[in-house]
Short mmCIF file of C-alpha atoms in Angstrom, two decimals:
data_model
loop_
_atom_site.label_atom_id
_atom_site.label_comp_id
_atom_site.label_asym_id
_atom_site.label_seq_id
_atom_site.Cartn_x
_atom_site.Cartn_y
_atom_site.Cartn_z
CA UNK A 28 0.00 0.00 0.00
CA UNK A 29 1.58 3.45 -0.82
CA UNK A 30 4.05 4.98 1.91
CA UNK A 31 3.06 2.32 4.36
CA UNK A 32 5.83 1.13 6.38
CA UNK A 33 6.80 -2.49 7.05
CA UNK A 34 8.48 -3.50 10.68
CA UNK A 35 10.64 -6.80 11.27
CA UNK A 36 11.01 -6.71 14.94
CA UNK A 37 9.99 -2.86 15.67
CA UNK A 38 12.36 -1.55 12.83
CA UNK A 39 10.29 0.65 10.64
CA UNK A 40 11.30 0.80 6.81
CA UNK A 41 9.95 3.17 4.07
CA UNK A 42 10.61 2.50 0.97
CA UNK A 43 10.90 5.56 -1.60
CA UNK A 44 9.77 3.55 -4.40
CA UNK A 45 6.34 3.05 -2.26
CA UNK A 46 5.68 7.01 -2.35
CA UNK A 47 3.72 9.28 -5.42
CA UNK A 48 6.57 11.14 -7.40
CA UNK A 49 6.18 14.36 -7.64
CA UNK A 50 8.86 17.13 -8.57
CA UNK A 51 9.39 20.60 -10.27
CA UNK A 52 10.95 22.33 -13.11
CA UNK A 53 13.72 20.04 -14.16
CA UNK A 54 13.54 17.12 -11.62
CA UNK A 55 11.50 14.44 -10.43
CA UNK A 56 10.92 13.58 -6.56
CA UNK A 57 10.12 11.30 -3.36
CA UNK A 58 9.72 13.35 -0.25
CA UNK A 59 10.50 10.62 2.43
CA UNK A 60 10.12 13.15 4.91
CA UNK A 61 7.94 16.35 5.46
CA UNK A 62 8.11 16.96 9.52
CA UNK A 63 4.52 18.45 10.92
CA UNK A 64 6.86 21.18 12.85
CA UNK A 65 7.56 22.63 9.16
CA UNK A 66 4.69 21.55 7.10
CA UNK A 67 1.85 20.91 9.55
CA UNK A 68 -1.48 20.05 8.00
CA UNK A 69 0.33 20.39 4.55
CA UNK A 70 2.33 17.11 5.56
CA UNK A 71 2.31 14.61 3.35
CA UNK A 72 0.42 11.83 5.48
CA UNK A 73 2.67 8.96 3.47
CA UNK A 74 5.69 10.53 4.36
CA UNK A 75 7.43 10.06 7.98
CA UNK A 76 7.52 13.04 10.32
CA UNK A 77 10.92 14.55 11.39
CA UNK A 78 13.06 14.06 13.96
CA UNK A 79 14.18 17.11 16.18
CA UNK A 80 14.47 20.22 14.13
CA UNK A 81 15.05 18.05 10.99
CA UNK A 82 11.63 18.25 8.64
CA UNK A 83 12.42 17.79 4.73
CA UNK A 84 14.05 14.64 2.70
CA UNK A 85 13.90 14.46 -0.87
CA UNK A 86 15.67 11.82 -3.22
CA UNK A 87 15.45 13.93 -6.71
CA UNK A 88 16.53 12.93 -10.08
CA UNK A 89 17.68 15.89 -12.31
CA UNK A 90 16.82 15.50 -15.84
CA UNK A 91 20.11 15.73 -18.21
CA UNK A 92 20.50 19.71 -18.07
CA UNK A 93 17.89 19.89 -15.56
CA UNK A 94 17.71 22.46 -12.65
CA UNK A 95 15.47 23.96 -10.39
CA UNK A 96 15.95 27.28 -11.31
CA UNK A 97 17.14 30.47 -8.87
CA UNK A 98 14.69 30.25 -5.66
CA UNK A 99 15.27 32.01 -2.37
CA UNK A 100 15.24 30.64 1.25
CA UNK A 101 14.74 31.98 4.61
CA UNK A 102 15.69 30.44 8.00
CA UNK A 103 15.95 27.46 6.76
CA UNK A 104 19.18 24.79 6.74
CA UNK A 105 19.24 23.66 3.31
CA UNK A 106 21.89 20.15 2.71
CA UNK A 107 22.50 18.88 -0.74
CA UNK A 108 23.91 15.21 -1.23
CA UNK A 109 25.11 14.53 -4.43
CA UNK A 110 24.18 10.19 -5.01
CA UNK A 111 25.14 10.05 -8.71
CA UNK A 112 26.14 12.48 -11.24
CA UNK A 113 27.36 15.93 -10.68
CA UNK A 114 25.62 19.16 -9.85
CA UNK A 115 26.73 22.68 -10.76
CA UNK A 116 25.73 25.26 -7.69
CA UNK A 117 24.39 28.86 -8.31
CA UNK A 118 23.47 31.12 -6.12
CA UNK A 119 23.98 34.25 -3.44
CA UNK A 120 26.73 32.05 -1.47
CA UNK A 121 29.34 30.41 -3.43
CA UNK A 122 28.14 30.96 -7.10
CA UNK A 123 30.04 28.94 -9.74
CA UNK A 124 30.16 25.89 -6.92
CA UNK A 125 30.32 22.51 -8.05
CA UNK A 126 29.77 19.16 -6.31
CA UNK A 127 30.79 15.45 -7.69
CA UNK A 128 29.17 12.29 -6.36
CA UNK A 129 29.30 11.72 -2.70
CA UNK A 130 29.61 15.62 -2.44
CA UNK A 131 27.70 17.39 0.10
CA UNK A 132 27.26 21.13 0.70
CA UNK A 133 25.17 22.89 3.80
CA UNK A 134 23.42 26.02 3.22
CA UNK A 135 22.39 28.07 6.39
CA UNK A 136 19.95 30.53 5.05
CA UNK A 137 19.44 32.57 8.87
CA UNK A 138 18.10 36.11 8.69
CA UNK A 139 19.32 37.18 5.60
CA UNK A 140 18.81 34.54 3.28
CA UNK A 141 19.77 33.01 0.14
CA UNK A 142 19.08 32.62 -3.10
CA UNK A 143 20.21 29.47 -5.31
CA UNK A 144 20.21 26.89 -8.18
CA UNK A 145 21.12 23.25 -8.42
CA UNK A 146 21.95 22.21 -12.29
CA UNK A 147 22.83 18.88 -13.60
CA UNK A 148 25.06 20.13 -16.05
CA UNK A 149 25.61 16.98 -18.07
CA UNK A 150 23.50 14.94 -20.79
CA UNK A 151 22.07 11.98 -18.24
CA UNK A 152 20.24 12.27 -15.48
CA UNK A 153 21.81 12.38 -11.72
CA UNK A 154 20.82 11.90 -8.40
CA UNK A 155 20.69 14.30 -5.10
CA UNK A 156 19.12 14.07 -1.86
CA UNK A 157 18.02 17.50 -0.52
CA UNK A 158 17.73 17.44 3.44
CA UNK A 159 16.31 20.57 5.58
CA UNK A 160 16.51 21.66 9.06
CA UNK A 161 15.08 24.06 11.24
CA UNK A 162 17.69 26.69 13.28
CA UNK A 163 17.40 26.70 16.69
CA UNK A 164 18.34 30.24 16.89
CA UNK A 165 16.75 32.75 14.60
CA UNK A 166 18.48 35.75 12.47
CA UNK A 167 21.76 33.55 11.83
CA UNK A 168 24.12 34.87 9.24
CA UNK A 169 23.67 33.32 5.96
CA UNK A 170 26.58 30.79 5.67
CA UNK A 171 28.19 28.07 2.91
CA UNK A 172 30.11 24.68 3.48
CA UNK A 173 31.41 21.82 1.65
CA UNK A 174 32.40 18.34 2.48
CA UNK A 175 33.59 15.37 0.40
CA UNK A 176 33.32 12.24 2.51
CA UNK A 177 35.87 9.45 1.06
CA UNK A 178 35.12 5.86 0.98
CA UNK A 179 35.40 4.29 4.40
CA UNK A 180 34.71 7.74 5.85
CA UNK A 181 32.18 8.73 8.28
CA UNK A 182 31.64 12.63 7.96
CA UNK A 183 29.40 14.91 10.22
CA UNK A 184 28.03 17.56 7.61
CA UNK A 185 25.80 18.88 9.94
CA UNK A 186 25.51 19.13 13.60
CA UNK A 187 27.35 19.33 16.79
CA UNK A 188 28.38 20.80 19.78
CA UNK A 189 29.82 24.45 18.83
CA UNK A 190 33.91 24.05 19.90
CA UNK A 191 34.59 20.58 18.29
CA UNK A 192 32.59 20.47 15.20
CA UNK A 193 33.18 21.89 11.44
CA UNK A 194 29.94 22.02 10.67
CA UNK A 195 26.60 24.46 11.47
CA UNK A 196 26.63 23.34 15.23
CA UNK A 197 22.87 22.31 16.41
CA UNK A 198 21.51 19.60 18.31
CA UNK A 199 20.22 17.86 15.09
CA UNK A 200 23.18 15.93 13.26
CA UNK A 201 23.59 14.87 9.93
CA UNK A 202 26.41 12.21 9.59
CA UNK A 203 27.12 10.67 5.71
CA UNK A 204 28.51 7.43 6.65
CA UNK A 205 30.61 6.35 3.13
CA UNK A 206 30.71 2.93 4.09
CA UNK A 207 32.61 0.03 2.25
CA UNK A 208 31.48 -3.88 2.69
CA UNK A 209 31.45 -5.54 5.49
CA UNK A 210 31.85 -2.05 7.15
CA UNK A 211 28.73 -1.48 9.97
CA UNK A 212 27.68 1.32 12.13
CA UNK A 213 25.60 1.57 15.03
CA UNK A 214 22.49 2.94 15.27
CA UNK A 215 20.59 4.06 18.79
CA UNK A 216 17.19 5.31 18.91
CA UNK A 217 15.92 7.85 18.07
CA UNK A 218 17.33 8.04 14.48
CA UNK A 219 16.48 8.58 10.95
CA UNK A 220 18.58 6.58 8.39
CA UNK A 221 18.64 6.26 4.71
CA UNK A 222 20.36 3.89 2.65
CA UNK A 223 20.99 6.03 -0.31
CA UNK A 224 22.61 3.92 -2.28
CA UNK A 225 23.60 -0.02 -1.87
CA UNK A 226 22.78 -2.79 0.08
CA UNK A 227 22.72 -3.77 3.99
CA UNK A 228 21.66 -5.70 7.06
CA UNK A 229 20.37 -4.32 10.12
CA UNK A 230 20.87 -7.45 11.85
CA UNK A 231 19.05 -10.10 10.27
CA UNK A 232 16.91 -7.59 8.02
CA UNK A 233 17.98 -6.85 4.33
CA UNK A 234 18.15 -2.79 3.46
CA UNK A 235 18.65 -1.59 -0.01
CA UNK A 236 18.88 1.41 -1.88
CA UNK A 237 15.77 4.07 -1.30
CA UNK A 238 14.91 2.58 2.12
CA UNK A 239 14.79 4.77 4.99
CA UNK A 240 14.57 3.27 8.66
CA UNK A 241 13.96 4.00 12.11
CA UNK A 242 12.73 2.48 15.84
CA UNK A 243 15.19 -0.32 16.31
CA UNK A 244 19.01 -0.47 17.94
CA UNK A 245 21.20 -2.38 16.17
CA UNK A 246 23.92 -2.64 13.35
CA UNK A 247 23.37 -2.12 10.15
CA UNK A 248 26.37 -3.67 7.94
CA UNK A 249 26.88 -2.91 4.72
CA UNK A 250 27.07 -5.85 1.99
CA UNK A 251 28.37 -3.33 -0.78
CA UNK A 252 29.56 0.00 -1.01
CA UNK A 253 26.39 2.06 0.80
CA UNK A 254 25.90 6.12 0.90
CA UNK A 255 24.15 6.00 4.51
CA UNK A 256 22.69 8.98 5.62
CA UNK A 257 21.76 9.02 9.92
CA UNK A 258 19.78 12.34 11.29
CA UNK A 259 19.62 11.94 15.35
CA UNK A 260 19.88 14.29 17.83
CA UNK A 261 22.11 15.64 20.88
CA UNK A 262 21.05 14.57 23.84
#
C-alpha cells in the first residue's frame, strides 16, 4: 500500500519507491520526509515526520541539463547530497560551486537569506538528496560549506556541539557514513537513516537502496559500497 511502512522486529522501513513522485521544473521527486513542525497540516500523510528540528528529505533525479531554477530561502538549513552524477551550484553564497558524487554542501539561510540553483550540467540524469533543518536560533548569518566524505569515511556535515565540530553546530546531526562492505555502524534510537545507495543488514533484516529506517538499535552492515545517511539528535 503506498508509503506504508513495514516492521521486522519494531524496525520501521519506508521504501521511496512506495511514495507518489512528484517534482518541479527540471527534476523528479520522493519526499521521504515532510516533519509536521515545518509543514503541519500540509504534511504529506505517506511521508514520515521529522526528527528534532530536521523536517524535509527528498531523493530527486535531475533530468540531463535539468535544474530547479534560482529560488530564495529563509531560515531554513538547506543540505545537498550529491548520489550520482554531478551538480553545478548557483546562487547568493558560493556561485560557480560545483559538487561530484558523494559531495555534500550545507546552506544556512538565517536572517538574511539566500538565493540558489542546483543544475545537472551533463547529458544523463543524476541523483541528489536534498535534506532541511530548522535553526534553533533565529536571524543567523547566511553561511556556505562543503564536504567530500571518502570511501570508508564517516563525515558529520551537519551538527554538533559548537567548539569541536566543522559544521553548522545544532543539536540535530547529519552524519554521511561512506561505508565500504562488510563495514557497519551503530544505530541508537531515536534516528532517521537512509540507505541512499547499496545494500545492507540491520541485523538479520535486508536494506537496499531508497529505504529509509527508524525504531530499532542495532547494526546495520553494509554488503556493498552504501551512501548511509543518519539524522539523530544531541542529547
Amino acid at each position: 500500500m503506498i508509503g506504508h511502512a513495514m516492521t521486522s522486529q519494531s524496525l520501521e522501513i519506508l521504501h521511496r519507491d512506495t511514495l507518489t513522485e512528484g517534482g518541479f521544473a527540471g527534476l523528479k521527486e520522493h519526499r521521504l520526509v515532510t516533519g509536521k513542525k515545518l509543514w503541519g497540516d500540509r504534511a504529506n500523510p505517506d511521508a514520515w515526520d521529522g526528527i528534532g528540528n530536521f523536517v524535509y528529505l527528498a531523493d530527486a533525479r535531475f533530468n540531463p541539463k535539468g535544474e530547479t531554477t534560482m529560488h530564495p530561502h529563509k531560515e531554513i538549513d538547506v543540505i545537498s547530497v550529491v548520489v550520482e552524477g554531478r551538480v553545478a551550484h548557483q546562487g547568493s553564497l558560493e556561485h560557480g560551486g560545483s559538487l561530484d558524487t558523494n559531495d555534500a554542501q550545507v546552506q544556512r539561510a538565517g536572517g538574511e537569506g539566500f538565493k540558489h540553483n542546483e543544475v545537472n550540467p551533463d547529458e544523463t540524469q543524476n541523483r541528489m538528496l536534498q535534506l532541511w533543518v530548522m535553526p534553533e536560533v533565529k536571524g543567523e548569518p547566511a553561511g556556505y560549506k562543503k564536504f567530500s566524505p571518502a570511501w570508508g569515511e564517516t563525515v558529520r556535515i551537519y551538527g554538533g556541539l559548537p567548539d569541536h565540530t566543522k559544521s553548522f553546530s545544532a543539536k540535530t546531526t547529519i552524519d554521511v557514513a561512506m561505508l565500504t562492505a562488510g563495514q557497519s555502524i551503530e544505530l541508537t534510537a531515536p534516528y532517521l537513516a537512509y540507505v541512499a545507495k547499496g545494500d545492507g543488514q540491520f541485523e538479520t533484516t535486508h536494506l537496499t537502496g531508497g529505504d529509509l529506517i527508524r525504531g530499532a538499535n542495532g547494526t546495520f552492515t553494509a554488503t556493498t559500497d552504501v551512501q548511509f545517511i543518519l539524522v539523530g539528535t544531541l542529547a
